[in-house]
mmCIF file of C-alpha atoms in Angstrom:
data_model
loop_
_atom_site.group_PDB
_atom_site.id
_atom_site.type_symbol
_atom_site.label_atom_id
_atom_site.label_comp_id
_atom_site.label_asym_id
_atom_site.label_seq_id
_atom_site.Cartn_x
_atom_site.Cartn_y
_atom_site.Cartn_z
ATOM 1 C CA MET E 26 6.655 31.477 19.164
ATOM 2 C CA PHE E 27 9.548 33.010 20.991
ATOM 3 C CA PRO E 28 11.331 31.194 23.834
ATOM 4 C CA ASN E 29 9.459 31.298 27.160
ATOM 5 C CA GLU E 30 6.331 32.605 25.425
ATOM 6 C CA ASN E 31 2.707 31.712 26.086
ATOM 7 C CA ALA E 32 0.133 32.429 23.370
ATOM 8 C CA CYS E 33 -3.629 31.993 23.712
ATOM 9 C CA PHE E 34 -6.364 32.054 21.082
ATOM 10 C CA TYR E 35 -10.119 31.937 21.518
ATOM 11 C CA GLY E 36 -12.976 30.176 19.789
ATOM 12 C CA ILE E 37 -16.567 31.076 20.591
ATOM 13 C CA ALA E 38 -19.160 28.350 20.915
ATOM 14 C CA GLU E 39 -22.564 29.971 20.527
ATOM 15 C CA LYS E 40 -24.434 27.186 22.288
ATOM 16 C CA PRO E 41 -23.777 23.886 24.051
ATOM 17 C CA GLY E 42 -23.371 20.841 21.830
ATOM 18 C CA GLU E 43 -21.295 22.444 19.098
ATOM 19 C CA LYS E 44 -18.421 20.406 17.713
ATOM 20 C CA ILE E 45 -15.025 22.054 18.129
ATOM 21 C CA GLY E 46 -12.061 20.847 16.099
ATOM 22 C CA PHE E 47 -8.504 21.630 17.170
ATOM 23 C CA TYR E 48 -5.416 20.799 15.105
ATOM 24 C CA PHE E 49 -1.818 21.831 15.680
ATOM 25 C CA ALA E 50 1.616 20.826 14.433
ATOM 26 C CA VAL E 51 5.035 22.243 15.263
ATOM 27 C CA GLN E 52 6.600 23.137 11.916
ATOM 28 C CA SER E 53 10.081 24.120 13.058
ATOM 29 C CA GLY E 54 12.229 24.876 16.057
ATOM 30 C CA GLY E 55 13.846 22.969 18.883
ATOM 31 C CA ALA E 56 12.744 19.358 19.182
ATOM 32 C CA PHE E 57 9.466 20.092 17.323
ATOM 33 C CA ASP E 58 7.478 19.930 20.564
ATOM 34 C CA ILE E 59 5.173 22.291 22.420
ATOM 35 C CA ASP E 60 2.864 22.334 25.439
ATOM 36 C CA TYR E 61 -0.821 23.079 24.882
ATOM 37 C CA GLU E 62 -3.998 23.479 26.897
ATOM 38 C CA VAL E 63 -7.655 23.869 25.919
ATOM 39 C CA THR E 64 -9.896 25.434 28.547
ATOM 40 C CA ALA E 65 -13.702 25.676 28.700
ATOM 41 C CA PRO E 66 -15.449 28.992 29.443
ATOM 42 C CA ASN E 67 -15.809 27.995 33.119
ATOM 43 C CA GLY E 68 -12.030 27.447 33.450
ATOM 44 C CA LYS E 69 -12.155 23.643 33.340
ATOM 45 C CA ILE E 70 -9.305 22.077 31.350
ATOM 46 C CA ILE E 71 -10.651 20.064 28.419
ATOM 47 C CA LEU E 72 -7.375 18.994 26.770
ATOM 48 C CA ASN E 73 -3.735 19.429 27.670
ATOM 49 C CA GLY E 74 -0.436 17.993 26.586
ATOM 50 C CA VAL E 75 3.253 18.391 27.306
ATOM 51 C CA SER E 76 6.018 18.246 24.685
ATOM 52 C CA GLU E 77 3.792 17.089 21.838
ATOM 53 C CA ARG E 78 4.679 17.469 18.181
ATOM 54 C CA GLN E 79 1.192 17.513 16.748
ATOM 55 C CA GLY E 80 -2.393 16.753 17.617
ATOM 56 C CA GLU E 81 -5.848 16.652 16.131
ATOM 57 C CA TYR E 82 -8.871 16.609 18.411
ATOM 58 C CA VAL E 83 -12.622 17.012 18.086
ATOM 59 C CA PHE E 84 -14.798 17.514 21.145
ATOM 60 C CA THR E 85 -18.316 18.674 21.926
ATOM 61 C CA SER E 86 -18.733 21.968 23.733
ATOM 62 C CA GLN E 87 -20.545 21.528 27.044
ATOM 63 C CA MET E 88 -21.398 25.227 27.345
ATOM 64 C CA ALA E 89 -21.576 28.392 25.292
ATOM 65 C CA GLY E 90 -18.763 30.921 25.531
ATOM 66 C CA ASP E 91 -15.099 31.497 24.793
ATOM 67 C CA HIS E 92 -12.962 28.375 24.683
ATOM 68 C CA LYS E 93 -9.283 29.180 25.241
ATOM 69 C CA PHE E 94 -6.555 27.425 23.219
ATOM 70 C CA CYS E 95 -3.090 28.118 24.658
ATOM 71 C CA PHE E 96 0.380 27.146 23.482
ATOM 72 C CA SER E 97 3.397 27.364 25.754
ATOM 73 C CA ASN E 98 7.052 27.446 24.744
ATOM 74 C CA THR E 99 8.330 27.902 28.313
ATOM 75 C CA MET E 100 10.416 24.721 28.263
ATOM 76 C CA SER E 101 12.607 26.229 25.549
ATOM 77 C CA THR E 102 15.183 28.804 26.593
ATOM 78 C CA PHE E 103 16.508 29.758 23.157
ATOM 79 C CA ALA E 104 14.582 27.975 20.368
ATOM 80 C CA GLU E 105 11.868 29.801 18.471
ATOM 81 C CA LYS E 106 9.089 27.580 17.177
ATOM 82 C CA MET E 107 6.631 27.882 14.339
ATOM 83 C CA VAL E 108 3.272 26.269 15.087
ATOM 84 C CA ASP E 109 0.599 25.628 12.475
ATOM 85 C CA PHE E 110 -2.844 25.355 14.049
ATOM 86 C CA GLU E 111 -6.510 25.442 13.168
ATOM 87 C CA ILE E 112 -9.568 25.914 15.357
ATOM 88 C CA SER E 113 -12.911 25.091 13.770
ATOM 89 C CA ILE E 114 -16.320 25.325 15.388
ATOM 90 C CA GLU E 115 -19.135 23.506 13.668
ATOM 91 C CA HIS E 116 -22.784 23.868 14.538
ATOM 92 C CA GLU E 117 -24.438 20.623 15.431
ATOM 93 C CA LEU E 118 -28.195 20.447 15.733
ATOM 94 C CA LYS E 119 -29.301 17.864 18.238
ATOM 95 C CA GLU E 120 -32.824 16.582 18.250
ATOM 96 C CA THR E 121 -34.271 15.009 21.332
ATOM 97 C CA ALA E 122 -36.684 12.678 19.557
ATOM 98 C CA PRO E 123 -35.343 9.913 17.328
ATOM 99 C CA LEU E 124 -36.041 10.302 13.634
ATOM 100 C CA SER E 125 -38.680 8.079 12.150
ATOM 101 C CA GLU E 126 -38.424 6.672 8.656
ATOM 102 C CA THR E 127 -41.005 9.127 7.362
ATOM 103 C CA SER E 128 -39.282 12.188 8.811
ATOM 104 C CA GLU E 129 -35.858 11.437 7.354
ATOM 105 C CA LYS E 130 -34.836 13.845 4.653
ATOM 106 C CA VAL E 131 -34.002 12.270 1.331
ATOM 107 C CA LEU E 132 -31.018 13.888 -0.335
ATOM 108 C CA SER E 133 -31.058 14.585 -4.035
ATOM 109 C CA PRO E 134 -28.214 13.197 -6.153
ATOM 110 C CA MET E 135 -26.767 16.718 -6.372
ATOM 111 C CA GLU E 136 -26.705 17.069 -2.561
ATOM 112 C CA GLN E 137 -25.156 13.620 -2.221
ATOM 113 C CA SER E 138 -22.453 14.592 -4.718
ATOM 114 C CA LEU E 139 -21.785 17.840 -2.854
ATOM 115 C CA ASN E 140 -21.481 15.982 0.461
ATOM 116 C CA TYR E 141 -19.119 13.471 -1.146
ATOM 117 C CA ILE E 142 -16.969 16.256 -2.618
ATOM 118 C CA ALA E 143 -16.927 18.121 0.718
ATOM 119 C CA ASN E 144 -15.760 14.984 2.534
ATOM 120 C CA LYS E 145 -13.030 14.331 -0.031
ATOM 121 C CA LEU E 146 -11.920 17.968 0.096
ATOM 122 C CA GLY E 147 -11.596 17.703 3.880
ATOM 123 C CA THR E 148 -9.451 14.600 3.429
ATOM 124 C CA VAL E 149 -7.249 16.384 0.877
ATOM 125 C CA GLN E 150 -6.802 19.339 3.257
ATOM 126 C CA LYS E 151 -5.851 16.973 6.067
ATOM 127 C CA TYR E 152 -3.227 15.272 3.890
ATOM 128 C CA ALA E 153 -1.926 18.645 2.666
ATOM 129 C CA ARG E 154 -1.368 19.767 6.274
ATOM 130 C CA TYR E 155 0.374 16.493 7.073
ATOM 131 C CA PHE E 156 2.657 16.685 4.024
ATOM 132 C CA ARG E 157 3.503 20.333 4.737
ATOM 133 C CA LEU E 158 4.491 19.288 8.257
ATOM 134 C CA ARG E 159 6.626 16.423 6.935
ATOM 135 C CA GLN E 160 8.256 18.720 4.370
ATOM 136 C CA ASN E 161 9.241 21.244 7.056
ATOM 137 C CA ARG E 162 10.635 18.551 9.335
ATOM 138 C CA ASN E 163 12.534 16.911 6.485
ATOM 139 C CA HIS E 164 13.930 20.298 5.451
ATOM 140 C CA TYR E 165 15.131 20.841 9.023
ATOM 141 C CA THR E 166 16.802 17.411 8.958
ATOM 142 C CA VAL E 167 18.499 18.190 5.628
ATOM 143 C CA VAL E 168 19.793 21.564 6.862
ATOM 144 C CA SER E 169 21.062 20.010 10.091
ATOM 145 C CA THR E 170 22.802 17.175 8.228
ATOM 146 C CA GLU E 171 24.259 19.647 5.729
ATOM 147 C CA LYS E 172 25.843 21.650 8.563
ATOM 148 C CA LYS E 173 27.325 18.527 10.125
ATOM 149 C CA VAL E 174 28.745 17.355 6.786
ATOM 150 C CA PHE E 175 30.243 20.810 6.151
ATOM 151 C CA TRP E 176 32.026 20.963 9.507
ATOM 152 C CA PHE E 177 33.200 17.357 9.254
ATOM 153 C CA ALA E 178 34.574 17.968 5.734
ATOM 154 C CA LEU E 179 36.297 21.165 6.875
ATOM 155 C CA LEU E 180 37.880 19.389 9.846
ATOM 156 C CA GLU E 181 38.912 16.497 7.616
ATOM 157 C CA SER E 182 40.504 18.896 5.082
ATOM 158 C CA ILE E 183 42.447 20.682 7.815
ATOM 159 C CA LEU E 184 43.614 17.323 9.139
ATOM 160 C CA ILE E 185 44.781 16.208 5.658
ATOM 161 C CA VAL E 186 46.713 19.460 5.072
ATOM 162 C CA THR E 187 48.298 19.195 8.539
ATOM 163 C CA MET E 188 49.351 15.581 7.909
ATOM 164 C CA SER E 189 50.832 16.547 4.523
ATOM 165 C CA VAL E 190 52.894 19.353 6.046
ATOM 166 C CA LEU E 191 54.115 17.065 8.843
ATOM 167 C CA GLN E 192 55.115 14.378 6.313
ATOM 168 C CA VAL E 193 57.129 16.907 4.292
ATOM 169 C CA VAL E 194 58.883 18.134 7.452
ATOM 170 C CA PHE E 195 59.791 14.608 8.586
ATOM 171 C CA ILE E 196 60.971 13.489 5.135
ATOM 172 C CA ARG E 197 63.207 16.561 4.865
ATOM 173 C CA ARG E 198 64.697 15.742 8.266
ATOM 174 C CA PHE E 199 65.589 12.244 7.110
ATOM 175 C CA PHE E 200 67.499 13.511 4.085
ATOM 176 C CA THR E 201 69.250 16.501 5.548
ATOM 177 C CA THR E 202 72.745 15.908 6.786
ATOM 178 C CA THR E 203 74.173 17.674 9.719
ATOM 179 C CA LYS E 204 77.871 18.366 9.724
ATOM 180 C CA GLY E 205 79.872 17.438 12.729
ATOM 181 C CA ARG E 206 78.089 14.261 13.557
ATOM 182 C CA ILE E 207 79.821 10.954 13.285
#
């Protein structure tokens, strides 16, 4: 995102009661923070945050329609930011009557294994996003530290050369004789 930019994205909930997942993380730029706002189709603000680095939220849609997910980089006057985000809308079937023991569906071992693998895959994806975020932030820290070390070393080298030249000048003054002085 460019400085002073607002960017909005939309997710469509087809019916009330759908689960909506929202994840974001600032990968680079400035102080790694951004403002965000999630708005329902009727204009009501569902989530908002100021100067946050990352967030992961799941909420239930109260109505069908376009949910607006906006990011704002207006607090930054010169820093571009890269934001990684994901919006997922999952269909959730709600039943009004409680399930009885006879109406519960029994899962086959294959379906149980598939559910287990799907859950573990979701966990792996979550960790992969987190580690990618940490890698980008650590890379930024390394680059920043590298610049500081470079400029400090350059300043230190200039200071050493200056001190050496001054020492040579002063030592020569001590050993040079001037005629006419008593």
